[in-house]
CSV table of C-alpha atoms in Angstrom, one decimal:
chain,number,residue,atom,x,y,z
A,1,UNK,CA,0.0,-0.1,0.0
A,2,UNK,CA,1.5,3.2,-1.0
A,3,UNK,CA,1.6,6.2,1.3
A,4,UNK,CA,-0.3,9.4,0.4
A,5,UNK,CA,1.9,12.1,-1.0
A,6,UNK,CA,-0.6,14.9,0.3
A,7,UNK,CA,-1.9,15.1,3.8
A,8,UNK,CA,-5.2,13.5,4.5
A,9,UNK,CA,-8.3,15.4,3.7
A,10,UNK,CA,-11.7,14.8,5.0
A,11,UNK,CA,-13.9,13.1,2.6
A,12,UNK,CA,-16.6,15.3,0.8
A,13,UNK,CA,-19.8,14.6,2.5
A,14,UNK,CA,-23.0,13.9,0.3
A,15,UNK,CA,-25.9,16.5,0.2
A,16,UNK,CA,-23.5,19.5,0.8
A,17,UNK,CA,-25.4,21.7,-1.6
A,18,UNK,CA,-28.6,20.7,-0.5
A,19,UNK,CA,-27.7,21.3,3.1
A,20,UNK,CA,-26.3,24.8,2.0
A,21,UNK,CA,-29.6,25.6,0.2
A,22,UNK,CA,-31.7,24.7,3.2
A,23,UNK,CA,-29.4,27.0,5.5
A,24,UNK,CA,-29.9,29.9,3.1
A,25,UNK,CA,-33.8,29.2,3.2
A,26,UNK,CA,-33.9,29.1,7.0
A,27,UNK,CA,-31.7,32.2,7.3
A,28,UNK,CA,-34.1,34.1,4.9
A,29,UNK,CA,-37.1,32.9,6.9
A,30,UNK,CA,-35.5,33.9,10.2
A,31,UNK,CA,-34.5,37.5,8.8
A,32,UNK,CA,-38.1,37.9,7.6
A,33,UNK,CA,-39.5,36.8,10.8
A,34,UNK,CA,-37.3,39.2,12.7
A,35,UNK,CA,-38.1,42.1,10.3
A,36,UNK,CA,-41.9,41.7,10.4
A,37,UNK,CA,-41.8,41.0,14.3
A,38,UNK,CA,-39.8,44.3,14.9
A,39,UNK,CA,-42.1,46.3,12.7
A,40,UNK,CA,-45.2,44.7,14.4
A,41,UNK,CA,-44.1,45.9,17.8
A,42,UNK,CA,-42.6,49.3,16.9
A,43,UNK,CA,-45.5,51.1,18.6
A,44,UNK,CA,-45.3,51.9,22.5
A,45,UNK,CA,-48.1,50.3,24.5
A,46,UNK,CA,-50.9,52.7,26.0
A,47,UNK,CA,-51.6,52.8,29.6
A,48,UNK,CA,-54.8,52.0,31.4
A,49,UNK,CA,-56.2,53.1,34.7
A,50,UNK,CA,-58.3,51.3,37.2
A,51,UNK,CA,-60.3,52.2,40.6
A,52,UNK,CA,-60.5,49.5,43.3
A,53,UNK,CA,-63.6,50.0,45.6
A,54,UNK,CA,-64.1,48.2,49.0
A,55,UNK,CA,-67.5,47.5,50.7
A,56,UNK,CA,-67.3,49.1,54.2
A,57,UNK,CA,-70.5,47.9,55.7
A,58,UNK,CA,-68.9,44.6,56.5
A,59,UNK,CA,-66.0,46.2,58.3
A,60,UNK,CA,-68.0,48.7,60.3
A,61,UNK,CA,-67.8,47.2,63.9
A,62,UNK,CA,-63.9,47.3,63.8
A,63,UNK,CA,-62.3,50.6,63.1
A,64,UNK,CA,-59.7,50.4,60.7
A,65,UNK,CA,-56.2,50.3,61.9
A,66,UNK,CA,-54.3,53.0,60.4
A,67,UNK,CA,-51.4,51.8,58.2
A,68,UNK,CA,-48.6,53.7,57.2
A,69,UNK,CA,-48.6,54.0,53.5
A,70,UNK,CA,-45.7,52.3,51.7
A,71,UNK,CA,-43.4,54.4,49.8
A,72,UNK,CA,-44.2,54.4,46.2
A,73,UNK,CA,-41.4,53.7,43.9
A,74,UNK,CA,-41.4,55.8,40.8
A,75,UNK,CA,-41.9,53.7,37.7
A,76,UNK,CA,-38.9,53.4,35.4
A,77,UNK,CA,-39.4,55.5,32.4
A,78,UNK,CA,-40.2,53.5,29.4
A,79,UNK,CA,-37.3,53.3,27.0
A,80,UNK,CA,-37.4,55.1,24.0
A,81,UNK,CA,-38.9,53.1,20.9
A,82,UNK,CA,-35.8,53.3,19.0
A,83,UNK,CA,-33.5,52.2,21.6
A,84,UNK,CA,-35.8,49.1,22.2
A,85,UNK,CA,-35.7,48.2,18.4
A,86,UNK,CA,-32.0,48.5,18.5
A,87,UNK,CA,-31.6,46.3,21.5
A,88,UNK,CA,-34.0,43.6,20.0
A,89,UNK,CA,-32.0,43.8,16.8
A,90,UNK,CA,-28.8,43.4,18.6
A,91,UNK,CA,-30.2,40.6,20.7
A,92,UNK,CA,-31.4,38.8,17.5
A,93,UNK,CA,-28.0,39.5,16.0
A,94,UNK,CA,-26.2,38.1,19.0
A,95,UNK,CA,-28.5,35.0,18.9
A,96,UNK,CA,-28.0,34.6,15.2
A,97,UNK,CA,-24.0,35.0,15.8
A,98,UNK,CA,-24.3,32.6,18.7
A,99,UNK,CA,-26.1,30.0,16.4
A,100,UNK,CA,-23.5,30.5,13.8
A,101,UNK,CA,-20.7,30.0,16.2
A,102,UNK,CA,-22.4,27.0,17.6
A,103,UNK,CA,-23.0,25.6,14.0
A,104,UNK,CA,-19.2,26.5,13.2
A,105,UNK,CA,-18.2,24.8,16.3
A,106,UNK,CA,-20.3,21.8,15.7
A,107,UNK,CA,-18.9,21.5,12.0
A,108,UNK,CA,-15.4,21.9,13.3
A,109,UNK,CA,-16.1,19.2,15.8
A,110,UNK,CA,-17.6,17.0,13.0
A,111,UNK,CA,-14.5,17.9,10.9
A,112,UNK,CA,-12.1,17.2,13.8
A,113,UNK,CA,-14.0,13.8,14.4
A,114,UNK,CA,-13.9,13.0,10.8
A,115,UNK,CA,-10.3,13.7,10.5
A,116,UNK,CA,-9.6,11.8,13.5
A,117,UNK,CA,-11.6,8.9,12.0
A,118,UNK,CA,-9.5,9.2,8.8
A,119,UNK,CA,-6.3,9.4,10.7
A,120,UNK,CA,-7.4,6.4,12.6
A,121,UNK,CA,-8.4,4.5,9.3
A,122,UNK,CA,-5.0,5.4,7.8
A,123,UNK,CA,-3.3,4.1,10.9
A,124,UNK,CA,-5.4,1.1,10.6
A,125,UNK,CA,-4.7,0.7,6.9
A,126,UNK,CA,-0.9,1.2,7.7
A,127,UNK,CA,-0.9,-1.3,10.5
A,128,UNK,CA,-2.7,-3.8,8.3
A,129,UNK,CA,-0.1,-3.1,5.5
A,130,UNK,CA,2.5,-3.6,8.1
A,131,UNK,CA,1.0,-7.0,9.3
A,132,UNK,CA,0.6,-8.1,5.6
A,133,UNK,CA,4.2,-7.1,4.8
A,134,UNK,CA,5.3,-9.0,8.0
A,135,UNK,CA,3.3,-12.0,7.0
A,136,UNK,CA,4.7,-11.6,3.6
A,137,UNK,CA,8.2,-11.5,4.7
A,138,UNK,CA,7.6,-14.6,7.1
A,139,UNK,CA,6.1,-16.6,4.1
A,140,UNK,CA,9.2,-15.7,1.9
A,141,UNK,CA,11.5,-16.7,4.7
A,142,UNK,CA,9.6,-20.0,5.1
A,143,UNK,CA,9.6,-20.5,1.3
A,144,UNK,CA,13.3,-19.8,1.3
A,145,UNK,CA,13.8,-22.2,4.0
A,146,UNK,CA,11.7,-24.8,2.5
A,147,UNK,CA,13.7,-24.4,-0.9
A,148,UNK,CA,17.0,-24.6,0.9
A,149,UNK,CA,15.9,-27.7,2.7
A,150,UNK,CA,14.5,-29.2,-0.5
A,151,UNK,CA,17.9,-28.3,-2.4
A,152,UNK,CA,20.0,-29.9,0.5
A,153,UNK,CA,17.8,-32.9,0.5
A,154,UNK,CA,18.2,-33.3,-3.4
A,155,UNK,CA,21.9,-32.6,-3.2
A,156,UNK,CA,22.3,-35.3,-0.4
A,157,UNK,CA,20.3,-37.7,-2.5
A,158,UNK,CA,22.4,-37.0,-5.6
A,159,UNK,CA,25.6,-37.5,-3.4
A,160,UNK,CA,24.2,-40.8,-2.0
A,161,UNK,CA,23.2,-41.8,-5.6
A,162,UNK,CA,26.8,-41.0,-6.9
A,163,UNK,CA,28.4,-42.8,-4.0
A,164,UNK,CA,26.1,-45.8,-4.6
A,165,UNK,CA,27.0,-45.6,-8.4
A,166,UNK,CA,30.7,-45.4,-7.6
A,167,UNK,CA,30.4,-48.5,-5.3
A,168,UNK,CA,28.7,-50.4,-7.9
A,169,UNK,CA,31.3,-49.4,-10.5
A,170,UNK,CA,34.0,-50.4,-8.1
A,171,UNK,CA,32.3,-53.7,-7.5
A,172,UNK,CA,31.9,-54.2,-11.4
A,173,UNK,CA,35.6,-53.3,-11.8
A,174,UNK,CA,36.5,-55.6,-8.9
A,175,UNK,CA,34.4,-58.5,-10.5
A,176,UNK,CA,35.9,-57.7,-14.0
A,177,UNK,CA,39.3,-58.0,-12.6
A,178,UNK,CA,38.4,-61.1,-10.7
A,179,UNK,CA,36.8,-62.6,-13.8
A,180,UNK,CA,39.9,-61.6,-16.0
A,181,UNK,CA,42.2,-63.1,-13.4
A,182,UNK,CA,40.2,-66.3,-13.5
A,183,UNK,CA,40.1,-66.3,-17.3
A,184,UNK,CA,43.9,-65.6,-17.3
A,185,UNK,CA,44.5,-68.3,-14.8
A,186,UNK,CA,42.3,-70.6,-17.0
A,187,UNK,CA,44.2,-69.5,-20.3
A,188,UNK,CA,47.4,-70.2,-18.6
A,189,UNK,CA,46.2,-73.6,-17.3
A,190,UNK,CA,45.0,-74.5,-20.7
A,191,UNK,CA,48.3,-73.2,-22.3
A,192,UNK,CA,50.0,-75.4,-19.7
A,193,UNK,CA,47.8,-78.2,-20.3
A,194,UNK,CA,48.3,-77.8,-24.3
A,195,UNK,CA,52.0,-77.5,-23.7
A,196,UNK,CA,52.0,-80.6,-21.7
A,197,UNK,CA,49.7,-82.3,-24.2
A,198,UNK,CA,51.9,-81.0,-27.0
A,199,UNK,CA,55.1,-82.2,-25.3
A,200,UNK,CA,53.5,-85.7,-24.7
A,201,UNK,CA,52.4,-85.7,-28.3
A,202,UNK,CA,55.9,-85.0,-29.5
A,203,UNK,CA,57.3,-87.9,-27.2
A,204,UNK,CA,54.7,-90.0,-28.4
A,205,UNK,CA,55.4,-89.2,-31.9
A,206,UNK,CA,58.9,-89.5,-31.4
A,207,UNK,CA,58.5,-92.9,-29.9
A,208,UNK,CA,56.1,-93.8,-32.8
A,209,UNK,CA,58.8,-92.2,-35.2
A,210,UNK,CA,61.4,-94.3,-33.8
A,211,UNK,CA,59.5,-97.4,-34.0
A,212,UNK,CA,58.7,-96.6,-37.7
A,213,UNK,CA,62.2,-95.9,-38.3
A,214,UNK,CA,63.1,-99.3,-36.9
A,215,UNK,CA,60.2,-100.8,-39.2
A,216,UNK,CA,61.5,-98.9,-42.1
A,217,UNK,CA,65.1,-100.1,-41.6
A,218,UNK,CA,64.0,-103.5,-41.5
A,219,UNK,CA,62.0,-103.1,-44.4
A,220,UNK,CA,65.0,-101.4,-46.1
A,221,UNK,CA,67.3,-104.2,-45.2
A,222,UNK,CA,64.8,-106.8,-46.7
A,223,UNK,CA,64.4,-104.8,-50.0
A,224,UNK,CA,68.3,-104.5,-50.2
A,225,UNK,CA,68.7,-108.2,-49.8
A,226,UNK,CA,66.1,-108.8,-52.3
A,227,UNK,CA,67.5,-106.3,-54.8
A,228,UNK,CA,71.0,-108.0,-54.7
A,229,UNK,CA,74.5,-106.3,-55.2
A,230,UNK,CA,73.7,-105.0,-58.6
A,231,UNK,CA,72.3,-101.7,-57.1
A,232,UNK,CA,74.9,-99.0,-56.3
A,233,UNK,CA,74.6,-96.9,-53.2
A,234,UNK,CA,75.7,-93.1,-53.1
A,235,UNK,CA,75.3,-90.0,-51.2
A,236,UNK,CA,75.7,-86.6,-52.3
A,237,UNK,CA,75.5,-83.2,-50.5
A,238,UNK,CA,72.3,-81.4,-51.5
A,239,UNK,CA,72.6,-78.1,-53.2
A,240,UNK,CA,70.1,-75.4,-53.7
A,241,UNK,CA,67.6,-76.5,-56.1
A,242,UNK,CA,68.8,-80.2,-56.5
A,243,UNK,CA,69.0,-83.4,-54.5
A,244,UNK,CA,71.0,-86.7,-55.1
A,245,UNK,CA,70.1,-90.2,-54.5
A,246,UNK,CA,70.7,-93.7,-55.4
A,247,UNK,CA,71.3,-94.1,-59.2
A,248,UNK,CA,72.1,-90.5,-60.0
A,249,UNK,CA,71.2,-86.9,-59.1
A,250,UNK,CA,67.5,-85.8,-58.7
A,251,UNK,CA,65.7,-83.6,-61.3
A,252,UNK,CA,66.1,-80.1,-61.1
A,253,UNK,CA,62.5,-79.8,-59.9
A,254,UNK,CA,62.7,-82.2,-57.0
A,255,UNK,CA,63.8,-79.7,-54.6
A,256,UNK,CA,60.5,-77.6,-55.0
A,257,UNK,CA,58.5,-80.8,-54.6
A,258,UNK,CA,60.3,-81.5,-51.2
A,259,UNK,CA,59.9,-77.8,-50.3
A,260,UNK,CA,56.1,-77.8,-50.8
A,261,UNK,CA,55.8,-81.2,-48.8
A,262,UNK,CA,57.8,-80.0,-45.7
A,263,UNK,CA,57.0,-76.2,-45.6
A,264,UNK,CA,53.2,-76.6,-44.4
A,265,UNK,CA,54.5,-78.7,-41.5
A,266,UNK,CA,57.0,-76.1,-40.0
A,267,UNK,CA,55.3,-74.8,-36.8
A,268,UNK,CA,57.5,-72.1,-35.1
A,269,UNK,CA,56.7,-69.1,-33.1
A,270,UNK,CA,60.0,-68.0,-31.6
A,271,UNK,CA,62.4,-65.3,-32.4
A,272,UNK,CA,65.8,-65.8,-34.1
A,273,UNK,CA,68.7,-63.3,-34.5
A,274,UNK,CA,69.6,-63.1,-38.1
A,275,UNK,CA,68.6,-65.8,-40.8
A,276,UNK,CA,70.7,-68.9,-39.8
A,277,UNK,CA,69.9,-72.1,-41.7
A,278,UNK,CA,69.1,-75.7,-40.3
A,279,UNK,CA,70.3,-78.4,-42.5
A,280,UNK,CA,68.6,-81.9,-42.1
A,281,UNK,CA,70.0,-85.0,-43.8
A,282,UNK,CA,67.3,-87.3,-45.0
A,283,UNK,CA,67.4,-91.0,-46.1
A,284,UNK,CA,64.6,-92.4,-48.1
A,285,UNK,CA,63.5,-95.7,-49.7
A,286,UNK,CA,62.6,-95.7,-53.2
A,287,UNK,CA,58.9,-95.2,-52.5
A,288,UNK,CA,59.7,-92.1,-50.5
A,289,UNK,CA,59.5,-93.5,-47.1
A,290,UNK,CA,61.7,-91.8,-44.7
A,291,UNK,CA,64.2,-94.2,-43.3
A,292,UNK,CA,66.1,-91.6,-41.2
A,293,UNK,CA,66.3,-87.7,-40.6
A,294,UNK,CA,69.0,-86.0,-38.6
A,295,UNK,CA,70.1,-82.6,-38.1
A,296,UNK,CA,73.6,-82.2,-40.0
A,297,UNK,CA,74.0,-78.5,-39.4
A,298,UNK,CA,72.6,-76.5,-36.6
A,299,UNK,CA,71.3,-72.9,-37.0
A,300,UNK,CA,72.4,-72.1,-33.5
A,301,UNK,CA,68.9,-72.0,-32.3
A,302,UNK,CA,67.6,-75.2,-30.7
A,303,UNK,CA,63.9,-74.3,-31.0
A,304,UNK,CA,64.3,-73.6,-34.8
A,305,UNK,CA,66.3,-76.8,-35.3
A,306,UNK,CA,63.7,-79.0,-33.5
A,307,UNK,CA,60.7,-77.4,-35.5
A,308,UNK,CA,62.7,-78.0,-38.8
A,309,UNK,CA,63.4,-81.7,-37.7
A,310,UNK,CA,59.7,-82.3,-36.6
A,311,UNK,CA,58.5,-80.9,-40.0
A,312,UNK,CA,60.8,-83.3,-42.0
A,313,UNK,CA,59.6,-86.2,-39.8
A,314,UNK,CA,56.0,-85.2,-40.3
A,315,UNK,CA,56.4,-85.0,-44.1
A,316,UNK,CA,56.8,-88.8,-44.5
A,317,UNK,CA,56.6,-90.0,-47.2
A,318,UNK,CA,58.8,-87.8,-49.3
A,319,UNK,CA,57.5,-87.1,-53.0
A,320,UNK,CA,59.0,-89.2,-55.7
A,321,UNK,CA,61.1,-87.8,-58.5
A,322,UNK,CA,60.3,-87.8,-62.2
A,323,UNK,CA,61.6,-91.5,-62.5
A,324,UNK,CA,59.1,-92.8,-60.0
A,325,UNK,CA,61.7,-93.1,-57.2
A,326,UNK,CA,62.7,-90.9,-54.2
A,327,UNK,CA,66.5,-90.2,-54.0
A,328,UNK,CA,68.3,-92.4,-51.5
A,329,UNK,CA,69.6,-89.5,-49.6
A,330,UNK,CA,69.5,-85.7,-49.7
A,331,UNK,CA,69.8,-82.6,-47.5
A,332,UNK,CA,67.1,-80.0,-46.8
A,333,UNK,CA,68.1,-76.5,-45.7
A,334,UNK,CA,65.7,-74.1,-43.9
A,335,UNK,CA,66.0,-70.5,-42.8
A,336,UNK,CA,63.5,-68.9,-40.3
A,337,UNK,CA,62.7,-65.6,-42.0
A,338,UNK,CA,62.1,-66.9,-45.4
A,339,UNK,CA,61.0,-70.4,-44.4
A,340,UNK,CA,62.9,-71.5,-47.7
A,341,UNK,CA,65.0,-74.5,-48.2
A,342,UNK,CA,67.4,-76.0,-50.6
A,343,UNK,CA,67.7,-79.7,-51.1
């Protein structure tokens, strides 16, 4: 509520003009009454005389007691007619002035009462506005406190949610790490088992190979006994792209045939410095059956030598040459980087 810029004024009463008109009419009537009343009594009253007689026949027996006559006060002279009119007019005027003063005093009292009522109303309105402002301030403070409490509760809930999320993520990470460790352990165990199985297989293959070599030697001895002494036996050093065997040198393309047979069986995942060659000497029967295979020249890397020797043993039987027979003996050379060979 805005305060008034100007001082409070009494409200304008209704019927002011009507009351003013009635006052004018009453004053006019009063003036007429006074005018005609004064002119009606402007003549001085005439005096009258009367004689009093007493019946003396009744009072005859008792003589009258002489009574001293009372002094007669002279009657005041009647006021002049003009002074009486002036006095009456002054009395009327004083009465009218008194009435006007009383009316003005009454109006002032009413105005003061109205002003007091207005001041009381202004004070009441101000007090009411102050109460409303205090209530609004209290409500704003309560709303601010409620909002602050809600914000704090929301922040606390968010912190708890973040904490739970972080704990869940940590649990998931721990579970994932545990799963990875378990998987790694399983993989390591499987690798160990695979290596053990591969080693056992290699040992079994070696034993089987040894038994097969013995059987081939026996068959070879039997074949040599059946062939007689007419067949010549020779050995030669293998050179790049060629192989020699019983009865003469191998054809120029025999080395490629041997390479194509042995190369797919080489299994090696290690590392070798440089590109050294591992040379394997092979003895075969005419049908290509491997009678023996041994490392004649090491590469300096035992793993690579073993891989080459296993590949040669796994390539039994060797391919036959263009004459339908395999060379009796030849050498195969393998290098780790190009996995090439020369026979």
